[in-house]
């Protein structure tokens, strides 16, 4: 929530999504009025980032009930069908399942009357949105204290306002540090293959006037070795009960580099991103995306026809590489398994 753009906006009868596939060249907003379009927007990354897809799915369920009501059909069936559709869009970020489960919990207690159900479900989706922004602000307050008064900070992917309902997780920590008067210079990994760093994080930071330098992923080691980085701060798609962290592919590389060079590696993640029932990161499903993301750059082929491609969208950083996890409830440190257990007790 930089104040200059809205990632997700609810209009009462439509969901507005800033189309992240075409940023930063084009600022265009998609207006969605049915759950099939919402599922498609999540799958094709019109909207992306763990908390943002959870919030989006919640509004997708509201749209399903609205459509059923207009057609005079039972709302519960439409809700269940939409939930099944939305659950199948992306597998790694747990916020998606968390938000759908929360909406299901609300739905279970509602009457068959569509108007009453709709009002409650809309209220719940708006609460999920508002609570995400509040969690990000709280993470900012807690996490900004971890950063020195003058710091070079490396980030990977986009964990900003574009990846959440507003303000951001990792970028929220950076925004709060800047607001507290700290001199932060952000080094932004471009984040191949989808270029969330180059296209989204750099755009977002520049909109806020936060000093930043874009580097390719392969430059991270050199800039850390050169002493330019005082801390790395990233977001997460799912944190297992033992503190292992799934985040955008390449995050693990950054964590290992940080450990080698004694640079703290921080993860900012709300409780909705923590999946305490998973014993370790080995149980986190890792999405594999289309090979064209690797063989092509902005629609232009850069690899030979027929080449074999592996395109996992996320990797898992073992808990031992994580210096701390910043949550809205405070900063978790080693042993992370114990800290997470205590948090969810
Ligand atoms: O594939 P994406 O762009 O949805 O992946 C996003 C990330 O990996 C983010 O770092 C993560 O969701 C945290 S967002 C606050």
PDB file of N, CA and C in Angstrom, residues 216-261:
ATOM      1  N   UNK A 216      21.091  -8.961 -11.464  1.00  0.00           N
ATOM      2  CA  UNK A 216      20.611 -10.276 -11.896  1.00  0.00           C
ATOM      3  C   UNK A 216      20.861 -11.255 -10.744  1.00  0.00           C
ATOM      4  N   UNK A 217      20.142 -12.361 -10.740  1.00  0.00           N
ATOM      5  CA  UNK A 217      20.256 -13.334  -9.642  1.00  0.00           C
ATOM      6  C   UNK A 217      21.707 -13.808  -9.475  1.00  0.00           C
ATOM      7  N   UNK A 218      22.390 -13.965 -10.571  1.00  0.00           N
ATOM      8  CA  UNK A 218      23.756 -14.500 -10.526  1.00  0.00           C
ATOM      9  C   UNK A 218      24.758 -13.492  -9.953  1.00  0.00           C
ATOM     10  N   UNK A 219      24.335 -12.269  -9.719  1.00  0.00           N
ATOM     11  CA  UNK A 219      25.241 -11.261  -9.142  1.00  0.00           C
ATOM     12  C   UNK A 219      25.172 -11.241  -7.614  1.00  0.00           C
ATOM     13  N   UNK A 220      24.199 -11.941  -7.046  1.00  0.00           N
ATOM     14  CA  UNK A 220      23.987 -11.857  -5.595  1.00  0.00           C
ATOM     15  C   UNK A 220      25.259 -12.223  -4.819  1.00  0.00           C
ATOM     16  N   UNK A 221      25.924 -13.312  -5.238  1.00  0.00           N
ATOM     17  CA  UNK A 221      27.133 -13.752  -4.533  1.00  0.00           C
ATOM     18  C   UNK A 221      28.200 -12.672  -4.548  1.00  0.00           C
ATOM     19  N   UNK A 222      28.398 -12.059  -5.683  1.00  0.00           N
ATOM     20  CA  UNK A 222      29.449 -11.043  -5.816  1.00  0.00           C
ATOM     21  C   UNK A 222      29.152  -9.823  -4.949  1.00  0.00           C
ATOM     22  N   UNK A 223      27.897  -9.391  -4.893  1.00  0.00           N
ATOM     23  CA  UNK A 223      27.617  -8.183  -4.099  1.00  0.00           C
ATOM     24  C   UNK A 223      27.653  -8.474  -2.595  1.00  0.00           C
ATOM     25  N   UNK A 224      27.292  -9.711  -2.241  1.00  0.00           N
ATOM     26  CA  UNK A 224      27.398 -10.068  -0.812  1.00  0.00           C
ATOM     27  C   UNK A 224      28.880 -10.146  -0.434  1.00  0.00           C
ATOM     28  N   UNK A 225      29.671 -10.801  -1.279  1.00  0.00           N
ATOM     29  CA  UNK A 225      31.117 -10.933  -1.015  1.00  0.00           C
ATOM     30  C   UNK A 225      31.790  -9.562  -0.977  1.00  0.00           C
ATOM     31  N   UNK A 226      31.273  -8.611  -1.734  1.00  0.00           N
ATOM     32  CA  UNK A 226      31.861  -7.268  -1.772  1.00  0.00           C
ATOM     33  C   UNK A 226      31.469  -6.434  -0.553  1.00  0.00           C
ATOM     34  N   UNK A 227      30.649  -6.990   0.328  1.00  0.00           N
ATOM     35  CA  UNK A 227      30.289  -6.293   1.569  1.00  0.00           C
ATOM     36  C   UNK A 227      29.165  -5.286   1.410  1.00  0.00           C
ATOM     37  N   UNK A 228      28.436  -5.370   0.296  1.00  0.00           N
ATOM     38  CA  UNK A 228      27.358  -4.381   0.078  1.00  0.00           C
ATOM     39  C   UNK A 228      26.079  -4.733   0.830  1.00  0.00           C
ATOM     40  N   UNK A 229      25.992  -5.961   1.332  1.00  0.00           N
ATOM     41  CA  UNK A 229      24.726  -6.417   1.910  1.00  0.00           C
ATOM     42  C   UNK A 229      24.873  -6.639   3.425  1.00  0.00           C
ATOM     43  N   UNK A 230      24.022  -5.962   4.205  1.00  0.00           N
ATOM     44  CA  UNK A 230      24.029  -6.126   5.665  1.00  0.00           C
ATOM     45  C   UNK A 230      22.967  -7.095   6.134  1.00  0.00           C
ATOM     46  N   UNK A 231      21.953  -7.309   5.303  1.00  0.00           N
ATOM     47  CA  UNK A 231      20.892  -8.273   5.644  1.00  0.00           C
ATOM     48  C   UNK A 231      20.127  -8.620   4.372  1.00  0.00           C
ATOM     49  N   UNK A 232      19.614  -9.852   4.343  1.00  0.00           N
ATOM     50  CA  UNK A 232      18.670 -10.216   3.283  1.00  0.00           C
ATOM     51  C   UNK A 232      17.300 -10.317   3.940  1.00  0.00           C
ATOM     52  N   UNK A 233      16.271  -9.813   3.259  1.00  0.00           N
ATOM     53  CA  UNK A 233      14.892  -9.949   3.760  1.00  0.00           C
ATOM     54  C   UNK A 233      14.032 -10.451   2.603  1.00  0.00           C
ATOM     55  N   UNK A 234      13.374 -11.582   2.831  1.00  0.00           N
ATOM     56  CA  UNK A 234      12.509 -12.162   1.793  1.00  0.00           C
ATOM     57  C   UNK A 234      11.149 -12.504   2.404  1.00  0.00           C
ATOM     58  N   UNK A 235      10.202 -12.803   1.547  1.00  0.00           N
ATOM     59  CA  UNK A 235       8.896 -13.277   2.005  1.00  0.00           C
ATOM     60  C   UNK A 235       8.876 -14.798   2.017  1.00  0.00           C
ATOM     61  N   UNK A 236       7.692 -15.377   2.118  1.00  0.00           N
ATOM     62  CA  UNK A 236       7.557 -16.835   2.105  1.00  0.00           C
ATOM     63  C   UNK A 236       6.208 -17.225   1.510  1.00  0.00           C
ATOM     64  N   UNK A 237       6.177 -18.406   0.930  1.00  0.00           N
ATOM     65  CA  UNK A 237       4.915 -18.964   0.427  1.00  0.00           C
ATOM     66  C   UNK A 237       4.335 -19.983   1.388  1.00  0.00           C
ATOM     67  N   UNK A 238       5.236 -20.650   2.114  1.00  0.00           N
ATOM     68  CA  UNK A 238       4.783 -21.575   3.149  1.00  0.00           C
ATOM     69  C   UNK A 238       5.956 -21.864   4.085  1.00  0.00           C
ATOM     70  N   UNK A 239       5.667 -21.794   5.366  1.00  0.00           N
ATOM     71  CA  UNK A 239       6.685 -22.129   6.369  1.00  0.00           C
ATOM     72  C   UNK A 239       6.210 -23.398   7.073  1.00  0.00           C
ATOM     73  N   UNK A 240       7.051 -24.430   7.075  1.00  0.00           N
ATOM     74  CA  UNK A 240       6.690 -25.692   7.729  1.00  0.00           C
ATOM     75  C   UNK A 240       6.859 -25.560   9.241  1.00  0.00           C
ATOM     76  N   UNK A 241       6.319 -26.536   9.959  1.00  0.00           N
ATOM     77  CA  UNK A 241       6.359 -26.507  11.422  1.00  0.00           C
ATOM     78  C   UNK A 241       7.763 -26.443  12.015  1.00  0.00           C
ATOM     79  N   UNK A 242       8.748 -26.903  11.262  1.00  0.00           N
ATOM     80  CA  UNK A 242      10.130 -26.875  11.785  1.00  0.00           C
ATOM     81  C   UNK A 242      10.885 -25.614  11.365  1.00  0.00           C
ATOM     82  N   UNK A 243      10.191 -24.694  10.643  1.00  0.00           N
ATOM     83  CA  UNK A 243      10.842 -23.435  10.244  1.00  0.00           C
ATOM     84  C   UNK A 243      11.458 -23.460   8.853  1.00  0.00           C
ATOM     85  N   UNK A 244      11.362 -24.592   8.135  1.00  0.00           N
ATOM     86  CA  UNK A 244      11.810 -24.599   6.737  1.00  0.00           C
ATOM     87  C   UNK A 244      10.900 -23.661   5.941  1.00  0.00           C
ATOM     88  N   UNK A 245      11.496 -22.951   4.994  1.00  0.00           N
ATOM     89  CA  UNK A 245      10.757 -21.889   4.294  1.00  0.00           C
ATOM     90  C   UNK A 245      10.717 -22.132   2.787  1.00  0.00           C
ATOM     91  N   UNK A 246       9.506 -22.281   2.243  1.00  0.00           N
ATOM     92  CA  UNK A 246       9.370 -22.304   0.779  1.00  0.00           C
ATOM     93  C   UNK A 246       9.157 -20.881   0.299  1.00  0.00           C
ATOM     94  N   UNK A 247       9.968 -20.476  -0.637  1.00  0.00           N
ATOM     95  CA  UNK A 247       9.790 -19.148  -1.255  1.00  0.00           C
ATOM     96  C   UNK A 247      10.275 -19.250  -2.699  1.00  0.00           C
ATOM     97  N   UNK A 248      10.192 -18.153  -3.407  1.00  0.00           N
ATOM     98  CA  UNK A 248      10.528 -18.124  -4.833  1.00  0.00           C
ATOM     99  C   UNK A 248      11.864 -18.795  -5.134  1.00  0.00           C
ATOM    100  N   UNK A 249      11.904 -19.544  -6.211  1.00  0.00           N
ATOM    101  CA  UNK A 249      13.114 -20.240  -6.634  1.00  0.00           C
ATOM    102  C   UNK A 249      14.308 -19.254  -6.635  1.00  0.00           C
ATOM    103  N   UNK A 250      15.405 -19.676  -6.026  1.00  0.00           N
ATOM    104  CA  UNK A 250      16.576 -18.808  -5.899  1.00  0.00           C
ATOM    105  C   UNK A 250      16.759 -18.286  -4.486  1.00  0.00           C
ATOM    106  N   UNK A 251      15.731 -18.410  -3.667  1.00  0.00           N
ATOM    107  CA  UNK A 251      15.826 -17.935  -2.279  1.00  0.00           C
ATOM    108  C   UNK A 251      16.858 -18.752  -1.499  1.00  0.00           C
ATOM    109  N   UNK A 252      16.846 -20.068  -1.737  1.00  0.00           N
ATOM    110  CA  UNK A 252      17.795 -20.951  -1.040  1.00  0.00           C
ATOM    111  C   UNK A 252      19.241 -20.538  -1.346  1.00  0.00           C
ATOM    112  N   UNK A 253      19.505 -20.201  -2.602  1.00  0.00           N
ATOM    113  CA  UNK A 253      20.849 -19.752  -2.996  1.00  0.00           C
ATOM    114  C   UNK A 253      21.248 -18.519  -2.180  1.00  0.00           C
ATOM    115  N   UNK A 254      20.326 -17.587  -2.044  1.00  0.00           N
ATOM    116  CA  UNK A 254      20.618 -16.358  -1.285  1.00  0.00           C
ATOM    117  C   UNK A 254      20.918 -16.710   0.177  1.00  0.00           C
ATOM    118  N   UNK A 255      20.117 -17.639   0.736  1.00  0.00           N
ATOM    119  CA  UNK A 255      20.307 -18.009   2.149  1.00  0.00           C
ATOM    120  C   UNK A 255      21.680 -18.639   2.381  1.00  0.00           C
ATOM    121  N   UNK A 256      22.092 -19.511   1.457  1.00  0.00           N
ATOM    122  CA  UNK A 256      23.395 -20.176   1.605  1.00  0.00           C
ATOM    123  C   UNK A 256      24.514 -19.147   1.478  1.00  0.00           C
ATOM    124  N   UNK A 257      24.362 -18.230   0.541  1.00  0.00           N
ATOM    125  CA  UNK A 257      25.377 -17.169   0.377  1.00  0.00           C
ATOM    126  C   UNK A 257      25.457 -16.317   1.646  1.00  0.00           C
ATOM    127  N   UNK A 258      24.303 -16.000   2.206  1.00  0.00           N
ATOM    128  CA  UNK A 258      24.292 -15.182   3.432  1.00  0.00           C
ATOM    129  C   UNK A 258      25.018 -15.911   4.559  1.00  0.00           C
ATOM    130  N   UNK A 259      24.738 -17.216   4.701  1.00  0.00           N
ATOM    131  CA  UNK A 259      25.402 -17.980   5.767  1.00  0.00           C
ATOM    132  C   UNK A 259      26.919 -17.972   5.578  1.00  0.00           C
ATOM    133  N   UNK A 260      27.357 -18.198   4.342  1.00  0.00           N
ATOM    134  CA  UNK A 260      28.802 -18.231   4.043  1.00  0.00           C
ATOM    135  C   UNK A 260      29.466 -16.910   4.411  1.00  0.00           C
ATOM    136  N   UNK A 261      28.740 -15.815   4.166  1.00  0.00           N
ATOM    137  CA  UNK A 261      29.341 -14.490   4.386  1.00  0.00           C
ATOM    138  C   UNK A 261      28.891 -13.848   5.695  1.00  0.00           C
TER     139      UNK A 261
END
